[in-house]
XYZ file of C-alpha atoms in Angstrom:
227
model
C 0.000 0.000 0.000
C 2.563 2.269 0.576
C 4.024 2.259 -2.870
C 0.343 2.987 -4.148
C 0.046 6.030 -1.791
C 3.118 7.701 -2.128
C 2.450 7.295 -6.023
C -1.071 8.972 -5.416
C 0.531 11.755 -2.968
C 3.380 12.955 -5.800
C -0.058 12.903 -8.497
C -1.936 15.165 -5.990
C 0.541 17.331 -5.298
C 1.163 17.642 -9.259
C -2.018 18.432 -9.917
C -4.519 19.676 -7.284
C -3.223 18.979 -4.018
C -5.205 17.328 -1.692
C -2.360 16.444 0.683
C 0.071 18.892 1.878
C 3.614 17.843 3.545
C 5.093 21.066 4.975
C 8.902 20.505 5.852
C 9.839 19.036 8.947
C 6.232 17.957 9.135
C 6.086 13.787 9.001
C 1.710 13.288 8.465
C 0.816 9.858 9.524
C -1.452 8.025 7.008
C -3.983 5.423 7.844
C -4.351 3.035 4.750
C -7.703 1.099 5.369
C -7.604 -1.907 2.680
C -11.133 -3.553 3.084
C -11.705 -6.380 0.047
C -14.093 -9.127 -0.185
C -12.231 -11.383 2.147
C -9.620 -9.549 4.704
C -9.623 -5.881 6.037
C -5.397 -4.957 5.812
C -4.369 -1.787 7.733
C -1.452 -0.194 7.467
C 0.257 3.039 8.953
C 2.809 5.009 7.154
C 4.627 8.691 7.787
C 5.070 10.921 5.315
C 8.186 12.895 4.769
C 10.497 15.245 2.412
C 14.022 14.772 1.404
C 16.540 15.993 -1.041
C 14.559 13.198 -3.414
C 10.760 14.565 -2.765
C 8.402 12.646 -0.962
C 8.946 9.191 0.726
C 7.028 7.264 3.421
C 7.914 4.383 5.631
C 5.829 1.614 7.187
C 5.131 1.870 10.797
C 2.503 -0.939 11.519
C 1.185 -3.537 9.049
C -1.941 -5.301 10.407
C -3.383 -8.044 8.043
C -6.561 -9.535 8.778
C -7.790 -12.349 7.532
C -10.745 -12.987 9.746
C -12.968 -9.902 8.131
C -13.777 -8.952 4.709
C -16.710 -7.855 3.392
C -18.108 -11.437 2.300
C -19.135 -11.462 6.353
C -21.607 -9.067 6.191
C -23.063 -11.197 3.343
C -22.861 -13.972 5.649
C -24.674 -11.630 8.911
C -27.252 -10.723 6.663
C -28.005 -14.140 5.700
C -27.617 -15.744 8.624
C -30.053 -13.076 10.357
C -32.460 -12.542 7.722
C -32.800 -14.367 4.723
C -32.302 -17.307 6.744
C -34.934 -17.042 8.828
C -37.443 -15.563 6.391
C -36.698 -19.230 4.464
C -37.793 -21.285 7.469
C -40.984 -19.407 8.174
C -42.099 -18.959 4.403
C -41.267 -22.882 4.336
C -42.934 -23.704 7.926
C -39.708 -25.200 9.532
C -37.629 -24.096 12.480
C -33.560 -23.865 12.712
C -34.068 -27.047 14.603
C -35.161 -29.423 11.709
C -31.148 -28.961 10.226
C -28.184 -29.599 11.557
C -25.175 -27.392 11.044
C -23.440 -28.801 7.812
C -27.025 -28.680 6.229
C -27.793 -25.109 7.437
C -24.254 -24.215 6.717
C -25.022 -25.271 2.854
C -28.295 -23.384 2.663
C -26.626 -20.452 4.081
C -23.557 -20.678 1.095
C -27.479 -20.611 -1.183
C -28.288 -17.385 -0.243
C -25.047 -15.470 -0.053
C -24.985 -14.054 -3.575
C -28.804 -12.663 -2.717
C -27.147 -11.242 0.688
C -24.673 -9.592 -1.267
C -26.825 -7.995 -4.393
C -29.050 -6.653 -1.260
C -25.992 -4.816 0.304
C -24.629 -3.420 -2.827
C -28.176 -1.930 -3.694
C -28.874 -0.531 0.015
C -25.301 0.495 0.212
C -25.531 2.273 -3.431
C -28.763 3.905 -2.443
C -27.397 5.553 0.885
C -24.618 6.539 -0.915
C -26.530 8.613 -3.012
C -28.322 10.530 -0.506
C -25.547 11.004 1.683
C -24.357 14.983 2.402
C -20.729 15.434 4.336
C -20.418 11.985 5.085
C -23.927 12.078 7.131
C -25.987 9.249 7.250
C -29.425 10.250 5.463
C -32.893 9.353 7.116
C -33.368 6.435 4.511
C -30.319 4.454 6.084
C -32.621 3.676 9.123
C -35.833 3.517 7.912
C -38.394 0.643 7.934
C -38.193 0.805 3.680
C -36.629 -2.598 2.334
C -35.104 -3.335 -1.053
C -36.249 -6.193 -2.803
C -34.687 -8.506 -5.263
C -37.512 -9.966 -6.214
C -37.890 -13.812 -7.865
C -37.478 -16.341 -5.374
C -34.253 -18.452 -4.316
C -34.650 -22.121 -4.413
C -32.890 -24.792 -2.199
C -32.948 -28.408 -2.204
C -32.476 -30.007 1.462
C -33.236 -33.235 3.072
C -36.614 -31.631 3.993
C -36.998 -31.216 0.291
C -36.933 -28.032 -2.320
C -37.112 -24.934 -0.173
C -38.390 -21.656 -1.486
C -37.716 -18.189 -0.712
C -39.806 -15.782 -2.706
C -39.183 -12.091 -2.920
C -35.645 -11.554 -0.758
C -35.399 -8.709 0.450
C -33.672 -6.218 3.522
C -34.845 -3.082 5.346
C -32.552 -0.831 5.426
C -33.029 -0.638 9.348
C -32.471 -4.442 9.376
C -29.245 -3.636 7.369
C -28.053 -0.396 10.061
C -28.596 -3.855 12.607
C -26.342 -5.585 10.508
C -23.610 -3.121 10.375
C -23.717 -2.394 13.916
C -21.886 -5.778 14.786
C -18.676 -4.157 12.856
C -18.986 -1.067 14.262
C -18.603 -2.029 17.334
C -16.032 0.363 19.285
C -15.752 -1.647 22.892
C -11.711 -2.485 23.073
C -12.407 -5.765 24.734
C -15.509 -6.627 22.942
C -14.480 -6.700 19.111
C -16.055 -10.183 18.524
C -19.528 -10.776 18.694
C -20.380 -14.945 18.879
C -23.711 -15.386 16.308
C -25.056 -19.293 15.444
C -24.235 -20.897 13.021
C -21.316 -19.756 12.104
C -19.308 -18.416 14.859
C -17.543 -15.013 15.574
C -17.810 -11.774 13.984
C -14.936 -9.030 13.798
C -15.320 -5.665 14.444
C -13.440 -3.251 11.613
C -11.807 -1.289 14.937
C -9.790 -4.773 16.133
C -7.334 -4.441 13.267
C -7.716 -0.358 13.450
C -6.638 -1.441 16.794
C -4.193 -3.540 16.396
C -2.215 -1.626 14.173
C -2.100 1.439 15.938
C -0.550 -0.776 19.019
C 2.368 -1.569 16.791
C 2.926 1.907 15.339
C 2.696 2.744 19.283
C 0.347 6.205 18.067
C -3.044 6.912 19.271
C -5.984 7.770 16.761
C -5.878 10.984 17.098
C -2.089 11.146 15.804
C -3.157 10.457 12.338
C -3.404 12.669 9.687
C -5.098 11.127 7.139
C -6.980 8.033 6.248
C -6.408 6.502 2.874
C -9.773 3.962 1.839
C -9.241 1.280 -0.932
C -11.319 -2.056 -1.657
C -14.687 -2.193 -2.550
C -16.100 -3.257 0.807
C -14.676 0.518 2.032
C -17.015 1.924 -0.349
C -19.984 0.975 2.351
C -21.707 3.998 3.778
């Protein structure tokens, strides 16, 4: 990440600068790296020499146990999940885990295509990085169609998925979660959550800085793009 940023910080500063590195002034940049599959966070200082711009890592925090395919996995695990039982009159109780662990891998794509829409339509409303009344409102978006899944108890059918985008602000709160000693939430079926602050966290341990000695906060990955 660091090669990426310095690269971006020489364009900026060639064109319209967006980042400013006075001399004898070393800015400490956040990079927050949140893909599908891991959320990466790294820490580097900015500086000037006789050569320009350079930066150095201070703290490299790679996490592999949170990426943006878990909130897929939350939202099915807490929603469509449940809506399949009761439009199919069965109870969590009539599967055991590998089975319900199978339906759930059924319904992550729908999980996902709800996210992207909610997340898109937020986005759009949103004014200085403010939340707009939509994002907790009872309104749901709908994918329409139905998802169909073939267990022991025969063809299950989910009609109309869908997610309110309060049900999704529910959702989100389990990676938001701020408590230092309370970063993992346990859910069923398929154990522990991260919050996006443990590797936040972590990293700023190693660089030995508190939060409010960065500077600036660099976003990349498509899960970052999340309201």
């Amino acid at each position: 990440p660091n090669a990426a940023f310095l690269s971006y910080v020489q364009n900026t500063e060639n064109e319209t600068t967006s980042i400013k590195i006075p001399k004898d002034h070393y800015p400490k940049v956040l990079v927050f790296d949140f893909g599908a599959g891991t959320c990466d966070i790294s820490i580097l200082e900015l500086g000037r020499n006789l050569n320009g711009i350079y930066s150095k890592n201070l703290s490299i925090s790679r996490f592999e146990r949170l990426g943006g395919d878990d909130i897929d996995k939350l939202i099915a695990i807490e929603h469509l999940y449940p809506e399949l039982l009761k439009q199919n009159n069965l109870s969590t109780e009539d599967f055991r885990t590998p089975e319900k662990k199978r339906i759930l891998q059924r319904l992550l794509k729908s999980s996902e295509e709800l996210k992207i829409e909610i997340c898109q339509n937020i986005a759009l409303l949103m004014h200085e990085r403010v939340l707009p009344e939509n994002a907790f409102s009872e309104e749901y978006v709908s994918l329409g169609g139905k998802i169909e899944v073939d267990t022991r108890k025969g063809l299950l059918t989910l009609y109309e998925p869908k997610l309110s985008y309060s049900e999704f602000h529910g959702v989100m709160k389990t990676f938001l979660n701020t408590a230092p000693k309370g970063t993992y939430q346990t859910k069923t079926i398929e154990g522990q959550f991260a919050s996006i602050f443990s590797p936040i966290q972590t990293a700023l341990k190693k660089a030995n800085l508190a939060k409010d000695d960065i500077d600036y906060v660099l976003f990349i990955g498509g899960s970052s793009k999340n309201p």
